[in-house]
Amino acid sequence: MAYAFYGAMLSRRVDHFVESVIRDMTRLSIKHDAINLAQGFPDFPAPEELKRAAADAIMGDYNQYSITWGAKDLREEISRKALKYNHIEADPESEVTVTCGSTEAMMAAMLALINEGEEVVVFEPFYENYGPDAAVSGAVPRFVPLKDDCTIDEDALTSAFNKKTRALILNTPNNPCGKVFTKDELKLIADLCADHDVIAVTDEIYEYILYDGKKHISIASLDEMKDRTITISGFSKTYSVTGWRIGYAVAEKRLTSAIRKVHDFLTVGAPAPLQHACVTALKFPDPYYKELAKMYDGKRKLLYNALTKAGFRCLLPEGAYYILADIPDGVGMDDMEFARHLVSKVGVAAVPGSSFFKGEAGKHKLRFTFSKKEETLMEAARRLEGLKL
Ligand code: PLP
């Protein structure tokens, strides 16, 4: 009886998605004492200066609610950063919202924009969260597969737009495939958004993690997109503080006002002392960002070599800190089975590819992160060498 009662209490909304496979793989990794190359968080310390700033903020009594849409000094620094790095002008008073991670910013943006049944264009492969974000906000996702070399299929993209299209999610650099969208590609997207009166919601959380001279371009910096883009980023990846849960959304006034309403009632605000510490992060000098990308470049090559040696086929990512690898021929297992085999028998956790694809393509792939210490990656490489195919 109790079962039937609880069953009746659940919303239809939660039937449309399952718990995160990425976070589930982390739990399995802990259970099997495996090396966790599944979830994208660093296993090395956050910058000393940042940790001190957070401790000082708590001791300095920044312990009560901040202004709901973010501490003033942090919004001002975000506005300065947006102008300098992203070439986006944003008024800190009315166009910047600090959120609980970019995760909350994306959900708040979708809830603020979408009416039940309206469509959202999403490139495939995509970050796992966008499916549930769509389900919760009532959006219908329209997946547009990237080509094998990760470039845009112009016809497929064009035909995804229709009268119901309300938004497009753009993640650059991309998780899981490491694609960095070029200016020409952004122009194509911008033209389609303008023609169909569509808002671009971007996820630029890996904006500083770029390789081989690639440049990050924010679509909001294109003239026609300034007022039709919600630019989302955060502190998790750039400053190795994924547990702090500080992100933000930059958008023109009317969009920001809608996002702020959702944000206020969803979370009230992001952690006040950590917001204060993030002001210190945004004052880091330029070499910090160069060093960050250089550090990840070394890790990228290490993991790439280990995976190719173990029989995986993969492309070197252009940005972010993941490698999406094809399962070696002859394994005879799909992505779920092989991920379970790897974590329990080889001691390395990865994410099944189907978490990032609507179609079948993901069934032959696994995603590995290299956001780990060199010694962690070396040990993973050693274990992968023992992979018996
Ligand atoms: N967006 C992408 C593409 C990610 O890969 C991740 C984390 O892995 C997030 C957002 C989560 O960011 P945050 O910690 O700011 O919520």
Coordinates of C-alpha atoms and ligand atoms in Angstrom, one line a residue:
M1 CA 0.0 0.0 0.0
A2 CA 2.8 2.4 1.0
Y3 CA 4.3 1.8 -2.5
A4 CA 1.2 2.7 -4.4
F5 CA 0.8 5.8 -2.3
Y6 CA 4.3 7.0 -3.0
G7 CA 4.0 6.1 -6.7
A8 CA 1.0 8.4 -7.0
M9 CA 2.9 11.2 -5.3
L10 CA 5.6 11.5 -8.0
S11 CA 5.5 13.9 -10.8
R12 CA 5.5 12.8 -14.5
R13 CA 8.5 15.2 -14.9
V14 CA 10.9 12.9 -13.1
D15 CA 9.9 9.9 -15.2
H16 CA 11.7 11.5 -18.2
F17 CA 15.2 11.2 -16.8
V18 CA 17.4 8.9 -14.7
E19 CA 20.0 9.8 -12.1
S20 CA 23.3 11.0 -13.4
V21 CA 25.4 8.2 -14.9
I22 CA 28.5 10.2 -14.4
R23 CA 27.9 10.6 -10.6
D24 CA 26.8 6.9 -10.5
M25 CA 30.2 5.9 -12.0
T26 CA 31.9 7.9 -9.2
R27 CA 30.0 5.8 -6.6
L28 CA 31.0 2.6 -8.4
S29 CA 34.6 3.8 -8.6
I30 CA 34.7 4.3 -4.8
K31 CA 33.1 0.9 -4.3
H32 CA 35.8 -0.8 -6.4
D33 CA 38.6 1.4 -5.2
A34 CA 39.2 2.3 -8.9
I35 CA 40.8 5.3 -10.4
N36 CA 38.0 7.7 -11.1
L37 CA 38.5 9.0 -14.7
A38 CA 34.7 9.3 -14.9
Q39 CA 33.8 12.5 -13.2
G40 CA 35.5 15.8 -14.2
F41 CA 36.9 17.1 -11.0
P42 CA 40.6 17.6 -10.0
D43 CA 42.2 15.3 -7.5
F44 CA 44.8 18.0 -6.8
P45 CA 44.5 21.0 -4.5
A46 CA 42.9 24.3 -5.4
P47 CA 45.2 27.3 -5.5
E48 CA 46.6 28.2 -2.0
E49 CA 45.6 31.9 -2.4
L50 CA 42.0 30.9 -3.1
K51 CA 41.7 28.6 -0.1
R52 CA 43.1 31.4 2.1
A53 CA 40.6 33.8 0.7
A54 CA 37.7 31.5 1.5
A55 CA 39.0 30.9 5.0
D56 CA 39.4 34.6 5.5
A57 CA 35.9 35.3 4.2
I58 CA 34.4 32.9 6.8
M59 CA 36.5 34.3 9.6
G60 CA 35.7 37.8 8.4
D61 CA 32.0 37.0 8.8
Y62 CA 30.8 36.8 5.3
N63 CA 28.4 34.2 6.6
Q64 CA 24.9 35.4 5.9
Y65 CA 22.9 35.5 2.7
S66 CA 24.4 37.7 0.0
I67 CA 22.2 39.7 -2.3
T68 CA 20.2 37.0 -4.1
W69 CA 21.6 37.7 -7.5
G70 CA 25.2 37.8 -6.2
A71 CA 27.6 39.9 -4.0
K72 CA 28.1 43.3 -5.6
D73 CA 31.9 43.1 -5.7
L74 CA 31.8 39.7 -7.4
R75 CA 29.3 40.9 -10.0
E76 CA 31.6 43.8 -10.7
E77 CA 34.6 41.5 -11.2
I78 CA 32.5 39.2 -13.4
S79 CA 31.5 42.2 -15.5
R80 CA 35.2 43.2 -15.9
K81 CA 36.2 39.7 -16.8
A82 CA 33.3 39.4 -19.3
L83 CA 34.5 42.5 -21.1
K84 CA 38.2 41.7 -21.1
Y85 CA 38.1 38.0 -21.9
N86 CA 34.7 37.4 -23.6
H87 CA 34.3 40.9 -25.2
I88 CA 30.8 41.2 -23.7
E89 CA 29.6 44.4 -22.1
A90 CA 27.4 43.7 -19.1
D91 CA 26.1 46.0 -16.4
P92 CA 26.9 44.3 -13.1
E93 CA 23.7 45.8 -11.5
S94 CA 21.2 44.4 -14.1
E95 CA 23.0 41.9 -16.4
V96 CA 25.0 39.5 -14.1
T97 CA 23.6 36.8 -11.9
V98 CA 25.7 34.7 -9.6
T99 CA 24.3 31.1 -9.2
C100 CA 25.0 27.8 -7.5
G101 CA 27.4 26.6 -10.2
S102 CA 26.8 26.9 -13.9
T103 CA 24.5 23.9 -13.4
E104 CA 22.0 26.1 -11.7
A105 CA 22.5 28.9 -14.2
M106 CA 21.6 26.5 -17.0
M107 CA 18.5 25.2 -15.3
A108 CA 17.4 28.7 -14.2
A109 CA 17.9 30.0 -17.8
M110 CA 15.8 27.1 -19.3
L111 CA 13.0 27.6 -16.7
A112 CA 13.1 31.4 -17.4
L113 CA 12.9 30.9 -21.2
I114 CA 10.9 27.9 -22.2
N115 CA 7.2 27.2 -22.3
E116 CA 6.0 23.6 -22.2
G117 CA 6.4 21.9 -25.6
E118 CA 8.8 24.5 -27.0
E119 CA 12.0 23.2 -28.6
V120 CA 15.7 23.5 -27.7
V121 CA 18.4 22.7 -30.2
V122 CA 21.2 20.7 -28.7
F123 CA 24.4 19.5 -30.5
E124 CA 25.2 15.8 -30.0
P125 CA 27.4 14.7 -28.3
F126 CA 26.1 16.8 -25.3
Y127 CA 26.8 17.2 -21.6
E128 CA 24.6 14.8 -19.8
N129 CA 22.7 17.5 -17.8
Y130 CA 21.0 19.1 -20.8
G131 CA 18.5 16.2 -21.1
P132 CA 17.2 16.6 -17.6
D133 CA 17.4 20.4 -17.9
A134 CA 15.0 20.1 -20.8
A135 CA 12.7 17.6 -19.1
V136 CA 12.4 19.7 -16.0
S137 CA 11.7 22.9 -17.9
G138 CA 9.2 21.3 -20.2
A139 CA 11.4 21.7 -23.3
V140 CA 11.6 19.3 -26.2
P141 CA 15.2 18.7 -27.1
R142 CA 16.1 18.6 -30.9
F143 CA 19.4 16.9 -31.1
V144 CA 21.8 17.8 -34.0
P145 CA 24.7 15.4 -34.4
L146 CA 28.1 16.9 -35.1
K147 CA 30.0 15.1 -37.9
D148 CA 32.6 12.5 -37.1
D149 CA 35.3 15.2 -37.2
C150 CA 33.2 17.3 -34.8
T151 CA 32.2 20.0 -37.4
I152 CA 28.7 21.2 -37.8
D153 CA 26.4 19.6 -40.4
E154 CA 24.9 22.8 -41.8
D155 CA 21.8 21.1 -43.3
A156 CA 21.0 19.2 -40.1
L157 CA 21.4 22.3 -38.0
T158 CA 19.2 24.4 -40.4
S159 CA 16.5 21.8 -40.5
A160 CA 16.4 21.6 -36.7
F161 CA 15.0 25.2 -36.5
N162 CA 11.2 25.7 -36.8
K163 CA 8.4 27.8 -35.3
K164 CA 8.6 26.0 -32.0
T165 CA 12.3 26.6 -31.5
R166 CA 12.9 28.8 -28.5
A167 CA 16.6 28.3 -27.6
L168 CA 19.8 26.6 -28.6
I169 CA 22.4 25.3 -26.1
L170 CA 26.0 25.8 -27.1
N171 CA 28.8 24.3 -25.1
T172 CA 32.2 25.5 -26.2
P173 CA 34.8 24.0 -25.4
N174 CA 32.6 20.9 -25.5
N175 CA 32.3 18.2 -23.0
P176 CA 32.6 15.3 -24.0
C177 CA 34.4 15.6 -27.4
G178 CA 36.6 18.7 -26.7
K179 CA 35.4 20.6 -29.7
V180 CA 36.0 24.4 -29.8
F181 CA 33.5 26.1 -32.1
T182 CA 35.1 28.4 -34.7
K183 CA 34.0 32.0 -35.6
D184 CA 32.5 30.8 -38.8
E185 CA 30.4 28.1 -37.0
L186 CA 29.3 30.7 -34.5
K187 CA 28.2 33.0 -37.3
L188 CA 26.2 30.3 -38.8
I189 CA 24.5 29.6 -35.5
A190 CA 24.0 33.4 -34.9
D191 CA 22.3 33.8 -38.3
L192 CA 19.9 30.9 -37.6
C193 CA 19.1 32.3 -34.1
A194 CA 18.4 35.8 -35.6
D195 CA 16.3 34.4 -38.4
H196 CA 14.1 32.3 -36.1
D197 CA 14.1 34.7 -33.1
V198 CA 15.9 32.1 -30.9
I199 CA 18.0 32.7 -27.7
A200 CA 21.5 31.0 -27.5
V201 CA 22.2 29.7 -24.0
T202 CA 25.9 29.0 -23.8
D203 CA 27.9 26.8 -21.4
E204 CA 31.5 28.2 -21.4
I205 CA 32.7 26.5 -18.2
Y206 CA 35.9 25.3 -20.0
E207 CA 36.6 28.7 -21.6
Y208 CA 40.2 28.8 -20.4
I209 CA 41.2 25.2 -21.1
L210 CA 42.3 25.3 -24.7
Y211 CA 45.1 23.6 -26.7
D212 CA 47.2 24.0 -29.8
G213 CA 46.6 27.7 -30.1
K214 CA 42.8 27.4 -30.2
K215 CA 40.9 30.6 -29.2
H216 CA 37.7 30.8 -27.2
I217 CA 35.0 32.9 -28.7
S218 CA 31.8 33.8 -26.9
I219 CA 28.8 33.9 -29.3
A220 CA 27.5 36.9 -27.4
S221 CA 30.5 38.9 -28.6
L222 CA 29.0 38.8 -32.2
D223 CA 27.0 42.0 -32.6
E224 CA 23.7 40.4 -33.5
M225 CA 23.9 38.0 -30.5
K226 CA 24.5 40.4 -27.6
D227 CA 20.8 40.7 -26.7
R228 CA 19.9 37.1 -27.6
T229 CA 22.5 35.2 -25.6
I230 CA 22.6 33.9 -22.1
T231 CA 26.4 33.4 -21.4
I232 CA 27.0 30.9 -18.6
S233 CA 30.3 30.1 -16.9
G234 CA 31.7 29.4 -13.5
F235 CA 34.6 28.9 -11.2
S236 CA 34.6 25.1 -10.9
K237 CA 37.0 24.1 -13.7
T238 CA 39.2 27.2 -14.1
Y239 CA 40.1 27.4 -10.4
S240 CA 39.8 23.7 -9.5
V241 CA 37.0 24.3 -7.0
T242 CA 34.1 22.1 -8.3
G243 CA 32.7 21.7 -4.7
W244 CA 32.3 25.5 -4.2
R245 CA 29.3 25.6 -6.5
I246 CA 29.8 29.2 -7.8
G247 CA 28.8 30.0 -11.4
Y248 CA 27.1 32.9 -13.2
A249 CA 24.9 34.0 -16.1
V250 CA 25.5 37.1 -18.1
A251 CA 22.5 38.3 -20.2
E252 CA 20.7 41.5 -21.2
K253 CA 18.4 43.1 -18.6
R254 CA 15.1 41.5 -19.5
L255 CA 16.6 38.0 -19.7
T256 CA 18.5 38.6 -16.5
S257 CA 15.4 39.7 -14.7
A258 CA 13.6 36.4 -15.6
I259 CA 16.7 34.3 -14.6
R260 CA 16.9 36.2 -11.3
K261 CA 13.3 35.4 -10.4
V262 CA 13.9 31.7 -10.9
H263 CA 17.2 31.7 -9.2
D264 CA 15.9 33.5 -6.1
F265 CA 13.2 31.0 -5.4
L266 CA 15.3 28.0 -6.4
T267 CA 18.3 28.7 -4.2
V268 CA 18.1 32.2 -2.7
G269 CA 21.7 32.6 -3.4
A270 CA 25.2 31.0 -3.9
P271 CA 27.4 30.5 -0.8
A272 CA 28.3 34.0 0.5
P273 CA 31.9 33.4 1.7
L274 CA 32.9 31.5 -1.4
Q275 CA 31.5 34.3 -3.6
H276 CA 33.7 36.6 -1.7
A277 CA 36.7 34.3 -2.3
C278 CA 35.9 34.2 -6.0
V279 CA 36.7 37.9 -6.3
T280 CA 40.3 36.9 -5.5
A281 CA 40.1 34.3 -8.3
L282 CA 39.1 36.9 -10.9
K283 CA 42.1 39.0 -9.9
F284 CA 44.6 36.3 -10.8
P285 CA 47.1 37.5 -13.3
D286 CA 47.1 36.3 -16.9
P287 CA 50.0 33.8 -16.5
Y288 CA 47.7 31.7 -14.2
Y289 CA 45.4 30.9 -17.2
K290 CA 48.4 30.1 -19.5
E291 CA 49.8 27.7 -16.8
L292 CA 46.4 26.1 -16.4
A293 CA 46.1 25.3 -20.1
K294 CA 49.7 24.1 -20.2
M295 CA 49.2 21.8 -17.2
Y296 CA 46.1 20.2 -18.8
D297 CA 48.0 19.9 -22.2
G298 CA 50.5 17.6 -20.5
K299 CA 47.7 15.5 -18.9
R300 CA 45.9 15.4 -22.2
K301 CA 48.9 13.9 -24.0
L302 CA 49.5 11.4 -21.2
L303 CA 46.0 10.1 -21.2
Y304 CA 45.8 10.1 -25.1
N305 CA 49.0 8.0 -25.2
A306 CA 47.7 5.6 -22.6
L307 CA 44.4 5.1 -24.3
T308 CA 45.8 4.6 -27.8
K309 CA 48.4 2.1 -26.4
A310 CA 45.5 0.2 -24.8
G311 CA 43.7 -0.1 -28.2
F312 CA 41.2 2.8 -28.0
R313 CA 40.8 5.1 -31.0
C314 CA 40.4 8.7 -30.1
L315 CA 40.9 12.3 -31.2
L316 CA 43.0 14.7 -29.3
P317 CA 40.5 17.2 -27.8
E318 CA 40.9 20.9 -28.7
G319 CA 39.7 22.1 -25.3
A320 CA 38.1 21.0 -22.0
Y321 CA 39.6 18.0 -20.1
Y322 CA 38.0 14.8 -21.6
I323 CA 38.7 12.3 -24.2
L324 CA 35.9 10.5 -25.9
A325 CA 37.3 7.2 -27.0
D326 CA 36.0 4.4 -29.3
I327 CA 35.9 1.1 -27.5
P328 CA 38.6 -1.2 -29.0
D329 CA 37.5 -3.6 -31.7
G330 CA 36.9 -7.1 -30.5
V331 CA 35.8 -6.2 -27.0
G332 CA 32.4 -7.6 -27.6
M333 CA 30.7 -5.4 -24.9
D334 CA 28.6 -2.3 -25.2
D335 CA 29.5 0.9 -23.4
M336 CA 27.6 0.1 -20.2
E337 CA 29.0 -3.4 -19.9
F338 CA 32.5 -2.3 -20.8
A339 CA 32.4 0.6 -18.3
R340 CA 31.3 -1.9 -15.6
H341 CA 34.1 -4.3 -16.6
L342 CA 36.7 -1.5 -16.6
V343 CA 35.8 -0.3 -13.1
S344 CA 35.4 -3.6 -11.5
K345 CA 38.2 -5.7 -13.2
V346 CA 40.7 -3.2 -14.4
G347 CA 40.2 -0.5 -11.7
V348 CA 39.6 2.5 -14.0
A349 CA 36.3 4.3 -14.0
A350 CA 35.0 5.9 -17.2
V351 CA 31.6 7.1 -18.4
P352 CA 29.5 5.1 -20.9
G353 CA 29.2 7.0 -24.2
S354 CA 25.5 6.7 -24.3
S355 CA 25.3 9.4 -21.6
F356 CA 26.2 11.9 -24.2
F357 CA 24.2 10.7 -27.2
K358 CA 20.5 10.4 -28.0
G359 CA 21.2 7.9 -30.7
E360 CA 23.2 4.7 -30.9
A361 CA 26.7 6.3 -31.5
G362 CA 27.5 6.4 -27.8
K363 CA 27.2 2.7 -27.4
H364 CA 30.7 2.2 -28.8
K365 CA 32.3 4.9 -26.8
L366 CA 33.6 5.8 -23.3
R367 CA 34.6 9.2 -21.9
F368 CA 37.7 9.6 -19.8
T369 CA 38.7 12.7 -17.9
F370 CA 42.3 13.8 -17.5
S371 CA 41.6 16.4 -14.7
K372 CA 43.8 14.3 -12.4
K373 CA 47.3 14.4 -10.9
E374 CA 50.1 13.0 -13.2
E375 CA 50.6 10.1 -10.8
T376 CA 46.9 9.2 -11.0
L377 CA 47.0 9.2 -14.8
M378 CA 50.2 7.1 -14.8
E379 CA 48.6 4.6 -12.5
A380 CA 45.5 4.5 -14.8
A381 CA 47.8 4.0 -17.8
R382 CA 49.5 1.1 -16.0
R383 CA 46.2 -0.5 -15.2
L384 CA 44.9 0.0 -18.8
E385 CA 48.1 -1.7 -20.1
G386 CA 46.8 -4.9 -18.4
L387 CA 43.5 -4.7 -20.4
K388 CA 43.1 -8.1 -21.9
L389 CA 41.2 -8.0 -25.1
Ligands
PLP1 N1 28.9 22.2 -17.9 C1 29.7 21.3 -18.4 C2 29.8 21.2 -19.8 C3 30.4 20.4 -17.5 O1 31.2 19.5 -18.0 C4 30.2 20.6 -16.1 C5 30.8 19.7 -15.1 O2 31.4 18.7 -15.5 C6 29.3 21.6 -15.6 C7 28.7 22.4 -16.6 C8 29.1 21.8 -14.2 O3 29.6 23.0 -13.8 P1 29.3 23.7 -12.4 O4 30.3 23.0 -11.4 O5 29.7 25.1 -12.5 O6 27.9 23.5 -12.0

